[in-house]
């Protein structure tokens, strides 16, 4: 059975001051001891933490590990004997096959490489509009509100068919779900009003289908409740992840001027640069699974019912997989990062995210050659580790006007 | 190529677009069942990257 496993007891861990892009030191350290560690979940439930690339990937591909919400344990909250209900209809991230497939399958054709590439021009337009507005308003600005949030928000809303005038308030609601700092009361309020909003939206699409994904889906056997769940997942994922990649990506580039210069002078680097930023930053940093039966993982037996934390950000910094993993190198050749996950839940919107990042990042750094932080880097407010998606709360930037 | 396993991630198209495409339902289709030698590395990468292990490579060539 090999060495007794390393034990990690702190969760969530925090990042070292001055290292906003590196995973928390405890997790990097755990990976040094081996790709799998013990992690005692609250309430005395023995669980595991997987930090190595190969093992994270193999668990993600293994149907013996479940994504079902009702089986999940929270890494820090003790729910005691409370029974967790299964994920509501449509929220397919927290389901296994065959329930998951019922929702993913009708969506697959809507997010293909080809379809997303057709949106390039629209992304270019939206990007240019926002850069124009930034230029006109003059420095300094908060890059999050001026650029990083609106560009993906407009794209996902247009794709799904959320009316223009509703975008602002919707964006705020989604932000309160995702920022990791909202009180339980406010979370419930935001969830309820979002559900109400989406119920109206689905009813409107049924009555008057327009040219968008949600309208298309009304033409299937999916119920209103299911459509609401799907819309919630797609909107939340489409808004928050790319927005944080854009803002945190810009922050990282500003802290690595030679890399930024390489991207600015060599636009053909864009594709590779985006993949490297996805790997280096891994904003969707950890996910949970639960073993359905006893499974051997890295020489240890993960017992049926045991919860497992998968640390994508340390997997993407695994020295056995990536040479010099803690270096941001936009010319890096070794692909295959896990920023979009792996297995049947691998991100459905990844091709949309790629198109957005490939267009928006180079456009930003080329339009503002003197772009820089408007505050000392340690004053940039970061999201807490309790947030599902990592990122910056705001990114004050300035430039020579 | 096992279309039932495919989850439409598009990784294969992204990696080797001369060899793979996706149909209207998002499922991968093989454009060139016998990929030219020049695409061999890309095809290997596509097999390796496929999140659903839906692509197999036969080596009897
Ligand atoms: S990489 Fe695999 S899952 Fe993704 S589209 Fe290709 S065959 Fe399907």
Coordinates of C-alpha atoms and ligand atoms in Angstrom, one line a residue:
Chain A
X1 CA 0.0 0.0 0.0
X2 CA 3.1 2.2 0.0
X3 CA 3.8 5.3 2.1
X4 CA 1.1 6.6 4.5
X5 CA -0.4 9.6 2.7
X6 CA 0.3 13.2 3.5
X7 CA -2.5 14.9 5.4
X8 CA -3.8 18.3 4.6
X9 CA -6.1 19.9 7.3
X10 CA -6.6 23.5 6.3
X11 CA -9.2 24.3 3.7
X12 CA -9.7 26.7 2.1
X13 CA -6.1 27.5 2.0
X14 CA -4.9 31.1 1.3
X15 CA -2.5 32.4 -1.2
X16 CA 0.8 33.8 -0.1
X17 CA 0.9 37.6 0.0
X18 CA 2.5 38.9 -3.2
X19 CA 1.7 35.7 -5.1
X20 CA -1.8 36.2 -6.4
X21 CA -1.3 33.9 -9.3
X22 CA 0.2 30.9 -7.5
X23 CA -2.1 28.2 -5.9
X24 CA -2.0 28.3 -2.1
X25 CA 1.3 27.2 -0.7
X26 CA -0.2 24.3 1.3
X27 CA -1.6 22.8 -1.9
X28 CA 1.6 23.1 -3.8
X29 CA 3.4 21.6 -0.8
X30 CA 0.9 18.7 -0.7
X31 CA 1.7 18.0 -4.3
X32 CA 5.4 17.7 -3.4
X33 CA 4.5 15.0 -0.9
X34 CA 2.6 13.1 -3.6
X35 CA -0.4 13.5 -5.9
X36 CA -3.0 12.4 -3.4
X37 CA -3.4 13.5 0.3
X38 CA -5.9 12.8 3.0
X39 CA -8.3 15.5 3.8
X40 CA -10.6 15.0 6.8
X41 CA -14.0 16.6 5.9
X42 CA -16.0 18.2 8.6
X43 CA -18.0 15.8 10.8
X44 CA -15.2 13.3 10.8
X45 CA -15.7 12.1 7.2
X46 CA -12.5 10.7 5.8
X47 CA -11.9 12.3 2.4
X48 CA -9.1 13.0 -0.1
X49 CA -7.4 15.8 -1.9
X50 CA -5.9 15.2 -5.3
X51 CA -3.3 17.6 -6.5
X52 CA -1.3 15.8 -9.2
X53 CA -2.1 16.1 -12.9
X54 CA -2.4 12.5 -13.9
X55 CA -4.6 11.5 -10.9
X56 CA -6.9 14.5 -11.3
X57 CA -7.3 13.6 -15.0
X58 CA -8.0 9.9 -14.3
X59 CA -10.6 10.6 -11.6
X60 CA -12.4 13.1 -13.9
X61 CA -12.6 10.4 -16.6
X62 CA -13.7 7.7 -14.1
X63 CA -17.5 7.0 -13.9
X64 CA -17.0 5.5 -10.5
X65 CA -16.6 9.1 -9.2
X66 CA -19.9 10.9 -9.1
X67 CA -20.9 14.6 -9.5
X68 CA -24.3 14.1 -8.0
X69 CA -25.1 16.9 -5.6
X70 CA -26.9 14.7 -3.1
X71 CA -23.7 12.7 -2.6
X72 CA -21.4 15.8 -2.2
X73 CA -19.9 16.9 1.1
X74 CA -18.8 20.4 1.7
X75 CA -15.1 20.7 2.4
X76 CA -15.6 23.2 5.3
X77 CA -19.3 23.1 6.4
X78 CA -20.6 20.2 8.5
X79 CA -24.1 19.5 7.3
X80 CA -24.6 16.8 9.9
X81 CA -27.5 14.5 9.0
X82 CA -29.2 17.0 6.8
X83 CA -30.2 15.4 3.5
X84 CA -29.0 17.2 0.5
X85 CA -31.6 17.2 -2.4
X86 CA -30.5 16.2 -5.9
X87 CA -29.6 19.0 -8.3
X88 CA -32.8 20.8 -9.7
X89 CA -33.8 19.9 -13.2
X90 CA -31.4 21.4 -15.8
X91 CA -28.5 22.0 -13.5
X92 CA -26.5 19.3 -15.2
X93 CA -23.1 20.1 -13.6
X94 CA -24.2 18.3 -10.5
X95 CA -25.6 15.1 -12.1
X96 CA -24.2 11.8 -13.5
X97 CA -25.3 10.0 -16.7
X98 CA -27.9 9.5 -17.9
X99 CA -29.5 12.5 -16.3
X100 CA -26.6 14.7 -17.3
X101 CA -26.8 13.7 -20.9
X102 CA -30.4 14.7 -21.2
X103 CA -29.3 18.3 -20.8
X104 CA -25.8 18.3 -22.3
X105 CA -26.8 16.6 -25.6
X106 CA -29.2 19.2 -26.9
X107 CA -26.6 21.9 -26.1
X108 CA -23.6 20.2 -27.8
X109 CA -24.3 21.4 -31.3
X110 CA -24.8 25.0 -30.1
X111 CA -21.2 25.4 -28.8
X112 CA -19.1 23.8 -31.5
X113 CA -15.7 25.1 -32.6
X114 CA -17.2 26.2 -36.0
X115 CA -20.2 28.0 -34.4
X116 CA -18.1 29.8 -31.9
X117 CA -15.6 30.9 -34.6
X118 CA -18.4 32.5 -36.5
X119 CA -18.9 34.8 -33.5
X120 CA -15.4 36.2 -33.8
X121 CA -16.5 39.3 -35.6
X122 CA -19.2 40.0 -33.1
X123 CA -16.6 39.7 -30.3
X124 CA -14.3 42.0 -32.2
X125 CA -17.1 44.6 -32.4
X126 CA -18.0 44.4 -28.8
X127 CA -14.4 44.6 -27.8
X128 CA -13.7 47.6 -30.0
X129 CA -16.8 49.4 -28.6
X130 CA -15.6 48.9 -25.0
X131 CA -12.0 49.9 -25.8
X132 CA -13.3 53.1 -27.5
X133 CA -15.4 53.9 -24.5
X134 CA -12.4 53.4 -22.2
X135 CA -10.3 55.7 -24.4
X136 CA -13.0 58.4 -24.5
X137 CA -13.6 58.3 -20.7
X138 CA -9.8 58.5 -20.2
X139 CA -7.6 57.0 -17.5
X140 CA -7.8 55.7 -14.9
X141 CA -10.5 53.0 -15.0
X142 CA -11.5 49.8 -13.4
X143 CA -10.8 47.2 -16.0
X144 CA -13.3 44.8 -14.5
X145 CA -16.4 47.0 -15.0
X146 CA -15.1 48.8 -18.1
X147 CA -14.1 45.7 -20.1
X148 CA -13.6 42.3 -18.4
X149 CA -17.2 41.8 -17.3
X150 CA -19.3 43.5 -20.1
X151 CA -17.6 41.7 -23.1
X152 CA -18.4 38.1 -22.0
X153 CA -21.7 39.3 -20.5
X154 CA -22.9 40.7 -23.8
X155 CA -21.8 37.6 -25.7
X156 CA -23.5 35.0 -23.4
X157 CA -26.6 37.1 -23.1
X158 CA -26.9 37.5 -26.9
X159 CA -26.3 33.8 -27.4
X160 CA -29.0 32.8 -24.9
X161 CA -31.3 35.6 -25.8
X162 CA -31.4 37.7 -22.6
X163 CA -32.8 41.2 -23.6
X164 CA -30.3 44.0 -23.6
X165 CA -32.0 46.1 -20.9
X166 CA -31.9 43.2 -18.4
X167 CA -28.2 42.6 -18.7
X168 CA -26.9 45.0 -16.0
X169 CA -29.1 43.7 -13.2
X170 CA -28.6 40.1 -14.2
X171 CA -24.8 40.6 -14.2
X172 CA -25.0 42.0 -10.6
X173 CA -27.1 39.0 -9.4
X174 CA -24.7 36.5 -10.9
X175 CA -21.8 38.4 -9.3
X176 CA -23.4 38.0 -5.9
X177 CA -23.6 34.2 -6.4
X178 CA -20.0 34.0 -7.4
X179 CA -17.9 36.5 -5.4
X180 CA -17.6 34.2 -2.3
X181 CA -18.5 37.1 0.1
X182 CA -22.3 37.3 -0.1
X183 CA -24.2 36.5 3.1
X184 CA -26.6 33.5 3.1
X185 CA -29.6 35.7 3.2
X186 CA -28.5 37.7 0.2
X187 CA -27.6 34.5 -1.7
X188 CA -31.1 33.2 -1.2
X189 CA -32.6 36.5 -2.3
X190 CA -30.4 36.6 -5.4
X191 CA -31.2 33.0 -6.2
X192 CA -34.9 33.5 -5.9
X193 CA -35.0 36.7 -8.0
X194 CA -32.8 35.0 -10.6
X195 CA -35.2 32.1 -10.8
X196 CA -38.1 34.4 -11.1
X197 CA -36.4 36.3 -13.9
X198 CA -35.4 33.1 -15.8
X199 CA -39.0 31.8 -15.4
X200 CA -40.3 34.9 -17.2
X201 CA -37.5 34.7 -19.8
X202 CA -38.4 31.1 -20.6
X203 CA -42.1 31.9 -20.9
X204 CA -41.3 34.8 -23.2
X205 CA -39.1 32.6 -25.4
X206 CA -41.9 30.0 -25.6
X207 CA -44.4 32.6 -26.6
X208 CA -42.1 34.5 -29.0
X209 CA -39.1 32.4 -30.1
X210 CA -36.2 34.5 -31.3
X211 CA -32.9 33.5 -32.8
X212 CA -31.0 32.3 -29.8
X213 CA -30.1 29.1 -27.9
X214 CA -32.9 29.3 -25.3
X215 CA -35.6 29.8 -28.0
X216 CA -34.1 26.8 -29.9
X217 CA -34.4 24.7 -26.8
X218 CA -38.1 25.4 -26.4
X219 CA -38.4 23.2 -29.5
X220 CA -37.4 20.1 -27.6
X221 CA -39.1 18.0 -24.9
X222 CA -37.4 20.0 -22.1
X223 CA -39.8 21.4 -19.5
X224 CA -39.9 25.1 -18.5
X225 CA -38.3 24.1 -15.2
X226 CA -35.5 22.3 -17.0
X227 CA -34.9 25.2 -19.3
X228 CA -34.6 27.5 -16.4
X229 CA -31.9 25.3 -14.8
X230 CA -30.0 25.1 -18.1
X231 CA -30.2 28.9 -18.5
X232 CA -28.9 29.5 -15.0
X233 CA -25.9 27.2 -15.5
X234 CA -25.0 28.7 -18.9
X235 CA -25.4 32.3 -17.8
X236 CA -23.5 31.9 -14.6
X237 CA -20.6 30.0 -16.2
X238 CA -20.5 32.2 -19.3
X239 CA -20.4 35.4 -17.3
X240 CA -18.1 34.8 -14.5
X241 CA -15.3 32.6 -15.7
X242 CA -14.3 34.5 -18.8
X243 CA -14.7 37.8 -17.0
X244 CA -12.2 36.7 -14.4
X245 CA -9.8 35.2 -17.0
X246 CA -9.8 38.5 -18.8
X247 CA -9.2 40.6 -15.7
X248 CA -6.8 38.3 -13.9
X249 CA -5.1 37.6 -17.2
X250 CA -4.5 41.3 -17.7
X251 CA -3.1 41.6 -14.2
X252 CA -0.8 38.7 -14.8
X253 CA 0.4 40.2 -18.1
X254 CA 1.0 43.5 -16.4
X255 CA 3.2 41.8 -13.8
X256 CA 5.2 40.0 -16.6
X257 CA 6.1 42.8 -18.9
X258 CA 8.3 40.8 -21.2
X259 CA 5.4 38.3 -21.8
X260 CA 3.0 41.2 -22.4
X261 CA 5.5 42.7 -24.9
X262 CA 5.7 39.4 -26.7
X263 CA 1.9 39.2 -27.1
X264 CA 1.7 42.9 -28.2
X265 CA 4.4 42.6 -30.9
X266 CA 3.4 39.1 -32.1
X267 CA -0.4 38.7 -32.5
X268 CA 0.1 35.1 -33.8
X269 CA 1.0 34.2 -30.3
X270 CA -2.6 34.8 -29.2
X271 CA -3.8 31.2 -29.3
X272 CA -0.9 29.8 -27.4
X273 CA -0.9 32.8 -24.9
X274 CA -4.6 32.1 -24.1
X275 CA -3.9 28.4 -23.4
X276 CA -1.0 29.3 -21.2
X277 CA -2.9 31.9 -19.2
X278 CA -5.7 29.3 -18.8
X279 CA -3.2 26.9 -17.4
X280 CA -1.2 29.4 -15.3
X281 CA -4.3 31.0 -13.7
X282 CA -6.9 28.2 -13.6
X283 CA -9.7 30.4 -12.3
X284 CA -12.0 27.4 -11.9
X285 CA -9.6 26.0 -9.3
X286 CA -11.2 23.1 -7.4
X287 CA -14.1 20.6 -8.0
X288 CA -15.6 17.8 -5.9
X289 CA -16.4 14.2 -6.6
X290 CA -17.7 11.3 -4.5
X291 CA -16.6 7.7 -4.9
X292 CA -19.5 5.4 -5.7
X293 CA -17.4 2.3 -4.9
X294 CA -14.0 1.5 -3.5
X295 CA -11.4 2.8 -6.0
X296 CA -7.6 2.5 -6.1
X297 CA -6.2 5.9 -6.6
X298 CA -2.4 6.4 -6.7
X299 CA -1.8 3.4 -4.4
X300 CA -4.5 4.3 -1.9
X301 CA -8.1 3.0 -1.6
X302 CA -10.7 5.6 -1.8
X303 CA -13.7 4.0 -0.1
X304 CA -17.2 4.1 -1.4
X305 CA -18.9 7.3 -0.3
X306 CA -15.7 9.2 0.3
X307 CA -15.6 12.8 -0.9
X308 CA -12.7 13.9 -3.0
X309 CA -11.4 17.4 -3.7
X310 CA -9.8 17.8 -7.1
X311 CA -7.3 20.7 -7.2
X312 CA -7.1 21.8 -10.9
X313 CA -4.8 24.7 -10.2
X314 CA -2.1 22.5 -8.6
X315 CA -2.6 19.9 -11.3
X316 CA -1.9 22.6 -13.9
X317 CA 1.3 23.4 -12.0
X318 CA 2.5 19.8 -11.8
X319 CA 6.2 19.6 -12.5
X320 CA 5.8 16.0 -13.8
X321 CA 3.5 17.3 -16.5
X322 CA 4.7 20.9 -17.3
X323 CA 8.3 22.0 -17.5
X324 CA 9.0 24.9 -15.1
X325 CA 5.3 25.0 -14.2
X326 CA 5.3 28.1 -12.1
X327 CA 6.7 30.2 -14.9
X328 CA 4.2 32.1 -17.2
X329 CA 5.6 31.4 -20.7
X330 CA 3.3 32.4 -23.5
X331 CA 5.4 30.4 -26.0
X332 CA 5.0 27.2 -24.0
X333 CA 4.5 24.1 -26.2
X334 CA 3.2 21.5 -23.7
X335 CA -0.6 21.8 -24.0
X336 CA -3.3 19.7 -22.3
X337 CA -4.1 21.8 -19.3
X338 CA -7.1 21.0 -17.1
X339 CA -8.5 24.6 -16.9
X340 CA -11.7 23.4 -18.6
X341 CA -11.8 20.1 -16.7
X342 CA -11.8 16.7 -18.3
X343 CA -14.3 13.8 -18.7
X344 CA -18.0 14.2 -19.4
X345 CA -18.3 17.5 -17.6
X346 CA -15.5 19.2 -19.5
X347 CA -16.6 22.8 -20.1
X348 CA -19.3 23.1 -22.7
X349 CA -18.5 26.8 -23.3
X350 CA -14.8 26.4 -23.7
X351 CA -14.8 27.3 -27.4
X352 CA -16.7 30.5 -26.7
X353 CA -14.3 31.4 -23.9
X354 CA -11.4 30.8 -26.3
X355 CA -12.8 33.1 -29.0
X356 CA -13.5 35.8 -26.4
X357 CA -10.0 35.6 -24.8
X358 CA -8.2 35.4 -28.1
X359 CA -9.9 38.5 -29.4
X360 CA -10.1 40.6 -26.3
X361 CA -6.7 40.3 -24.7
X362 CA -4.5 41.1 -27.7
X363 CA -6.9 44.0 -28.6
X364 CA -6.6 45.5 -25.1
X365 CA -2.9 45.4 -24.9
X366 CA -2.4 46.7 -28.5
X367 CA -4.9 49.5 -28.1
X368 CA -3.2 50.7 -24.8
X369 CA 0.5 50.3 -25.2
X370 CA 1.2 52.1 -21.9
X371 CA -1.4 50.2 -19.9
X372 CA -0.3 49.7 -16.3
X373 CA -1.7 49.2 -12.8
X374 CA -3.0 52.4 -11.2
X375 CA -2.3 51.1 -7.7
X376 CA 0.6 49.0 -6.2
X377 CA 0.0 45.4 -7.1
X378 CA -0.5 44.3 -3.5
X379 CA -3.5 46.7 -3.4
X380 CA -5.4 44.9 -6.1
X381 CA -8.4 43.3 -4.4
X382 CA -8.6 39.6 -5.0
X383 CA -11.5 37.2 -4.6
X384 CA -11.3 35.1 -1.5
X385 CA -10.6 31.4 -1.8
X386 CA -14.2 30.7 -0.8
X387 CA -15.3 31.9 -4.3
X388 CA -15.9 29.1 -6.8
X389 CA -14.1 31.1 -9.4
X390 CA -10.9 32.9 -8.6
X391 CA -10.2 36.4 -9.8
X392 CA -9.9 40.1 -9.0
X393 CA -12.7 42.2 -7.6
X394 CA -11.5 45.3 -9.4
X395 CA -8.4 46.1 -11.4
X396 CA -7.5 49.8 -11.4
X397 CA -5.5 50.6 -14.5
X398 CA -4.2 53.7 -16.2
X399 CA -2.4 54.7 -19.4
X400 CA -0.9 57.8 -21.0
X401 CA -3.9 59.5 -22.6
Chain B
X1 CA -14.4 7.4 -33.3
X2 CA -17.2 6.4 -30.9
X3 CA -20.0 9.0 -31.4
X4 CA -21.9 7.7 -28.4
X5 CA -19.1 8.7 -26.0
X6 CA -18.4 12.1 -27.6
X7 CA -19.4 15.0 -25.5
X8 CA -18.9 17.6 -28.2
X9 CA -16.0 19.4 -26.5
X10 CA -14.4 20.2 -29.8
X11 CA -10.9 19.5 -28.5
X12 CA -10.2 17.2 -31.5
X13 CA -11.3 19.9 -34.0
X14 CA -9.2 22.4 -32.2
X15 CA -6.1 20.1 -32.2
X16 CA -6.4 18.6 -35.7
X17 CA -9.0 20.4 -37.8
X18 CA -7.9 18.8 -41.0
X19 CA -8.9 15.4 -39.6
X20 CA -11.9 16.2 -37.3
X21 CA -15.0 18.3 -37.5
X22 CA -18.3 18.4 -35.6
X23 CA -21.7 17.8 -37.0
X24 CA -24.8 19.9 -36.3
X25 CA -25.4 18.0 -33.1
X26 CA -21.8 18.8 -31.9
X27 CA -20.6 15.2 -32.3
X28 CA -17.2 14.7 -33.7
X29 CA -16.9 13.4 -37.2
X30 CA -13.7 12.0 -38.8
X31 CA -13.0 13.8 -42.1
X32 CA -10.0 11.7 -43.0
X33 CA -10.0 8.2 -41.6
X34 CA -6.5 7.8 -42.8
X35 CA -4.9 11.0 -41.7
X36 CA -1.8 12.1 -43.7
X37 CA 1.5 11.6 -42.0
X38 CA 1.9 15.4 -41.5
X39 CA -1.0 15.4 -39.1
X40 CA 0.1 12.4 -37.1
X41 CA 1.3 14.3 -34.1
X42 CA -1.8 16.5 -34.0
X43 CA -4.0 13.4 -34.3
X44 CA -2.1 11.7 -31.4
X45 CA -2.6 14.8 -29.3
X46 CA -6.3 14.8 -30.2
X47 CA -6.6 11.2 -29.0
X48 CA -4.8 12.1 -25.8
X49 CA -6.8 15.2 -25.1
X50 CA -10.3 13.9 -25.8
X51 CA -12.0 14.3 -22.5
X52 CA -14.3 11.4 -23.2
X53 CA -11.8 8.9 -24.6
X54 CA -14.0 8.8 -27.7
X55 CA -11.2 8.6 -30.3
X56 CA -9.1 5.5 -30.9
X57 CA -6.1 5.2 -33.2
X58 CA -5.4 2.0 -35.1
X59 CA -1.8 1.5 -35.9
X60 CA -2.0 -1.1 -38.6
X61 CA -0.5 1.0 -41.2
Ligands
LIG1 S1 -12.4 15.7 -28.4 FE1 -13.6 13.8 -28.0 S2 -15.4 14.5 -26.9 FE2 -14.5 16.3 -27.8 S3 -15.6 16.6 -29.8 FE3 -13.7 15.4 -30.2 S4 -14.4 13.2 -30.0 FE4 -16.0 14.5 -29.1

